[in-house]
């Protein structure tokens, strides 16, 4: 079993839909959780950065972390064709260990 | 401002050759990271520099891989005696300090024939 599990999709939704992406993990030491967006042939772009459990909202994006269930989510409201990309979850332990462990990524297509 | 810059963007070479991949981090970022991303996978950690020193090299797969950051800014990832299995996108990231959010470049796409 990999440390971070993420359904690779592909996921296809109509424009304007609410998108839900998620990851599960097994390492209880993970404290920091991130979501990156990666367009084809580009590097990952940081979308959300959260610490421990709770919710964080930034524009159309909401990140949720449930450490008791080892489950994190990213919600995208009013999805746009420009949101079509691969979404990667990433996480790391607390202070002293800065290497990120990534999921495989979920490929999202938003259809106009 | 300028993001993380990686050169070359693409590199094709023959099995057994030596390659160098360069990363120019965001100005003022003291922490620098290398990752490797295979097709259909998430990035995998290779090495982390704080300043000039490698603070964590636990992700380097074997002794054919080596990285330096002699002046605490630009870093070079060096791969000796390349193998076909080394083909991947090599990503560099930097952060203001260790533990701060990591920002990635667009990577070097390495193909070993």
Short mmCIF file of C-alpha atoms in Angstrom, two decimals:
data_model
loop_
_atom_site.label_atom_id
_atom_site.label_comp_id
_atom_site.label_asym_id
_atom_site.label_seq_id
_atom_site.Cartn_x
_atom_site.Cartn_y
_atom_site.Cartn_z
CA UNK A 1 0.00 0.00 0.00
CA UNK A 2 1.35 3.42 -0.98
CA UNK A 3 1.57 6.11 1.71
CA UNK A 4 -0.78 8.40 -0.25
CA UNK A 5 -3.64 7.08 -2.36
CA UNK A 6 -5.36 9.21 -4.98
CA UNK A 7 -7.84 8.07 -7.63
CA UNK A 8 -6.21 8.89 -10.98
CA UNK A 9 -9.55 9.40 -12.75
CA UNK A 10 -10.01 10.66 -15.35
CA UNK A 11 -12.83 12.81 -14.01
CA UNK A 12 -15.04 14.69 -16.47
CA UNK A 13 -17.58 17.32 -15.36
CA UNK A 14 -19.69 19.99 -17.08
CA UNK A 15 -18.74 23.63 -16.71
CA UNK A 16 -20.17 25.17 -13.55
CA UNK A 17 -20.20 21.89 -11.59
CA UNK A 18 -18.75 21.43 -8.11
CA UNK A 19 -15.72 19.18 -8.24
CA UNK A 20 -14.61 17.02 -5.33
CA UNK A 21 -11.09 15.56 -5.29
CA UNK A 22 -9.65 13.54 -2.46
CA UNK A 23 -6.70 11.61 -1.09
CA UNK A 24 -6.25 9.14 1.72
CA UNK A 25 -3.00 8.48 3.54
CA UNK A 26 -1.58 6.00 5.99
CA UNK A 27 1.23 7.91 7.75
CA UNK A 28 -0.15 9.53 10.90
CA UNK A 29 2.97 11.73 11.10
CA UNK A 30 1.78 13.89 8.20
CA UNK A 31 0.99 17.39 9.47
CA UNK A 32 1.08 19.65 6.40
CA UNK A 33 -1.19 19.12 3.41
CA UNK A 34 -1.07 20.70 -0.03
CA UNK A 35 -2.89 20.65 -3.32
CA UNK A 36 -1.05 21.36 -6.55
CA UNK A 37 -2.42 21.84 -10.06
CA UNK A 38 -0.34 20.60 -12.98
CA UNK A 39 -1.04 21.47 -16.58
CA UNK A 40 0.34 19.27 -19.32
CA UNK A 41 4.14 19.62 -19.70
CA UNK A 42 4.28 22.16 -16.86
CA UNK A 43 5.44 22.00 -13.26
CA UNK A 44 3.06 21.65 -10.29
CA UNK A 45 1.50 24.95 -9.18
CA UNK A 46 0.64 25.36 -5.50
CA UNK A 47 -3.09 25.93 -4.91
CA UNK A 48 -3.66 25.30 -1.22
CA UNK A 49 -1.41 24.83 1.82
CA UNK A 50 -2.90 23.77 5.15
CA UNK A 51 -1.67 22.66 8.53
CA UNK A 52 -3.39 19.94 10.58
CA UNK A 53 -7.16 19.42 10.49
CA UNK A 54 -9.77 21.93 9.35
CA UNK A 55 -10.97 23.87 6.34
CA UNK A 56 -9.35 26.56 4.25
CA UNK A 57 -11.02 28.57 1.52
CA UNK A 58 -9.41 30.59 -1.27
CA UNK A 59 -11.75 31.92 -3.94
CA UNK A 60 -13.43 28.98 -5.67
CA UNK A 61 -11.21 26.46 -3.88
CA UNK A 62 -11.80 24.84 -0.47
CA UNK A 63 -9.40 22.41 1.14
CA UNK A 64 -10.49 20.11 3.95
CA UNK A 65 -8.32 17.95 6.17
CA UNK A 66 -9.65 15.23 8.48
CA UNK A 67 -6.67 13.78 10.29
CA UNK A 68 -8.79 11.37 12.33
CA UNK A 69 -9.85 9.67 9.07
CA UNK A 70 -6.55 10.36 7.26
CA UNK A 71 -8.55 11.94 4.45
CA UNK A 72 -8.11 15.23 2.60
CA UNK A 73 -10.31 16.90 0.00
CA UNK A 74 -10.25 19.74 -2.47
CA UNK A 75 -13.51 21.27 -3.67
CA UNK A 76 -13.71 23.48 -6.75
CA UNK A 77 -16.88 25.57 -7.11
CA UNK A 78 -18.21 26.88 -10.41
CA UNK A 79 -15.65 24.84 -12.35
CA UNK A 80 -14.24 26.37 -15.54
CA UNK A 81 -12.64 24.79 -18.62
CA UNK A 82 -9.38 26.43 -17.49
CA UNK A 83 -9.52 24.19 -14.39
CA UNK A 84 -8.85 21.19 -16.66
CA UNK A 85 -5.55 19.80 -15.36
CA UNK A 86 -4.09 17.11 -13.12
CA UNK A 87 -4.54 17.77 -9.40
CA UNK A 88 -1.91 16.41 -7.05
CA UNK A 89 -2.25 16.11 -3.30
CA UNK A 90 0.97 16.31 -1.29
CA UNK A 91 1.83 16.07 2.38
CA UNK A 92 4.74 16.03 4.80
CA UNK A 93 5.47 15.48 8.49
CA UNK A 94 6.19 18.32 10.89
CA UNK A 95 9.36 20.28 11.52
CA UNK A 96 12.59 18.63 10.47
CA UNK A 97 11.28 16.67 7.49
CA UNK A 98 10.56 18.73 4.42
CA UNK A 99 10.24 16.14 1.68
CA UNK A 100 6.77 16.05 0.15
CA UNK A 101 4.97 12.77 -0.51
CA UNK A 102 2.60 13.06 -3.46
CA UNK A 103 -0.44 11.16 -4.67
CA UNK A 104 -0.53 9.99 -8.29
CA UNK A 105 -2.75 12.88 -9.30
CA UNK A 106 -6.34 13.06 -10.60
CA UNK A 107 -6.86 14.19 -14.20
CA UNK A 108 -9.83 16.58 -14.41
CA UNK A 109 -11.61 17.72 -17.55
CA UNK A 110 -14.22 20.50 -17.37
CA UNK A 111 -16.41 20.36 -20.46
CA UNK A 112 -17.84 23.69 -21.78
CA UNK B 1 8.74 37.97 -10.28
CA UNK B 2 10.70 35.17 -11.88
CA UNK B 3 9.85 31.65 -10.86
CA UNK B 4 12.06 28.58 -10.63
CA UNK B 5 13.99 28.17 -13.86
CA UNK B 6 15.22 24.79 -15.11
CA UNK B 7 17.49 24.09 -18.05
CA UNK B 8 17.47 22.38 -20.42
CA UNK B 9 13.74 21.86 -20.82
CA UNK B 10 14.41 18.66 -22.73
CA UNK B 11 17.43 16.38 -22.85
CA UNK B 12 17.88 13.29 -24.97
CA UNK B 13 21.00 11.18 -24.53
CA UNK B 14 22.26 7.65 -24.95
CA UNK B 15 22.46 5.01 -22.28
CA UNK B 16 25.72 5.23 -20.37
CA UNK B 17 26.24 8.96 -20.89
CA UNK B 18 26.63 11.62 -18.19
CA UNK B 19 24.04 14.40 -17.82
CA UNK B 20 23.76 17.60 -15.83
CA UNK B 21 20.46 19.31 -15.08
CA UNK B 22 20.40 22.89 -13.81
CA UNK B 23 18.00 24.65 -11.45
CA UNK B 24 17.86 28.38 -10.73
CA UNK B 25 15.60 28.96 -7.70
CA UNK B 26 13.42 31.94 -6.89
CA UNK B 27 15.61 34.79 -5.72
CA UNK B 28 16.02 34.82 -1.94
CA UNK B 29 14.88 31.22 -1.45
CA UNK B 30 17.33 29.38 0.77
CA UNK B 31 15.78 25.92 0.42
CA UNK B 32 15.95 23.92 -2.81
CA UNK B 33 14.52 20.50 -3.63
CA UNK B 34 14.82 18.00 -6.48
CA UNK B 35 12.03 15.57 -7.38
CA UNK B 36 11.56 13.04 -10.17
CA UNK B 37 8.22 12.45 -11.88
CA UNK B 38 7.58 9.37 -14.00
CA UNK B 39 4.69 9.20 -16.45
CA UNK B 40 1.34 8.93 -14.67
CA UNK B 41 2.89 9.29 -11.21
CA UNK B 42 3.28 12.05 -8.68
CA UNK B 43 6.71 13.59 -8.08
CA UNK B 44 9.09 11.61 -5.88
CA UNK B 45 11.57 13.34 -3.59
CA UNK B 46 15.27 13.10 -4.35
CA UNK B 47 17.23 15.65 -2.30
CA UNK B 48 16.81 18.83 -0.24
CA UNK B 49 19.37 21.63 0.18
CA UNK B 50 19.37 24.25 2.90
CA UNK B 51 21.89 26.81 1.72
CA UNK B 52 24.93 25.06 0.27
CA UNK B 53 24.54 21.78 2.12
CA UNK B 54 22.43 18.72 1.33
CA UNK B 55 20.23 18.46 4.42
CA UNK B 56 18.38 15.34 3.22
CA UNK B 57 19.54 13.13 0.33
CA UNK B 58 17.51 10.08 1.34
CA UNK B 59 15.61 10.02 -1.96
CA UNK B 60 18.61 9.62 -4.26
CA UNK B 61 18.12 6.16 -5.79
CA UNK B 62 21.81 5.16 -5.99
CA UNK B 63 25.32 6.56 -6.18
CA UNK B 64 24.98 7.43 -9.87
CA UNK B 65 22.94 10.45 -8.76
CA UNK B 66 24.62 13.46 -7.19
CA UNK B 67 23.61 17.09 -6.68
CA UNK B 68 25.47 20.24 -5.71
CA UNK B 69 24.62 23.80 -4.74
CA UNK B 70 28.05 25.40 -4.28
CA UNK B 71 27.00 29.01 -3.69
CA UNK B 72 23.61 28.43 -2.12
CA UNK B 73 21.66 29.48 -5.20
CA UNK B 74 21.87 27.51 -8.47
CA UNK B 75 21.88 23.74 -8.15
CA UNK B 76 23.00 21.03 -10.55
CA UNK B 77 21.73 17.45 -10.52
CA UNK B 78 24.28 15.09 -12.03
CA UNK B 79 23.57 11.59 -13.29
CA UNK B 80 26.40 9.25 -14.25
CA UNK B 81 26.20 6.17 -16.48
CA UNK B 82 22.58 6.88 -17.36
CA UNK B 83 20.14 4.00 -17.71
CA UNK B 84 16.85 3.82 -19.60
CA UNK B 85 15.02 3.70 -16.27
CA UNK B 86 16.32 7.19 -15.49
CA UNK B 87 13.97 8.61 -18.14
CA UNK B 88 11.55 10.95 -16.34
CA UNK B 89 10.78 14.61 -15.72
CA UNK B 90 13.19 16.04 -13.16
CA UNK B 91 11.54 18.83 -11.17
CA UNK B 92 13.19 21.44 -9.01
CA UNK B 93 11.38 23.40 -6.29
CA UNK B 94 12.43 26.16 -3.93
CA UNK B 95 11.03 27.69 -0.76
CA UNK B 96 11.84 30.72 1.35
CA UNK B 97 13.18 28.40 4.03
CA UNK B 98 12.84 24.74 4.90
CA UNK B 99 9.24 23.95 5.74
CA UNK B 100 7.77 26.86 3.77
CA UNK B 101 5.57 26.21 0.69
CA UNK B 102 7.51 24.74 -2.22
CA UNK B 103 7.26 26.29 -5.68
CA UNK B 104 8.16 24.21 -8.69
CA UNK B 105 9.79 24.85 -12.03
CA UNK B 106 8.56 23.27 -15.26
CA UNK B 107 11.13 20.51 -15.12
CA UNK B 108 13.66 18.91 -17.43
CA UNK B 109 12.26 16.06 -19.52
CA UNK B 110 15.09 13.50 -19.68
CA UNK B 111 14.98 10.69 -22.22
CA UNK B 112 17.60 7.96 -22.24
CA UNK B 113 17.75 6.04 -25.52
#
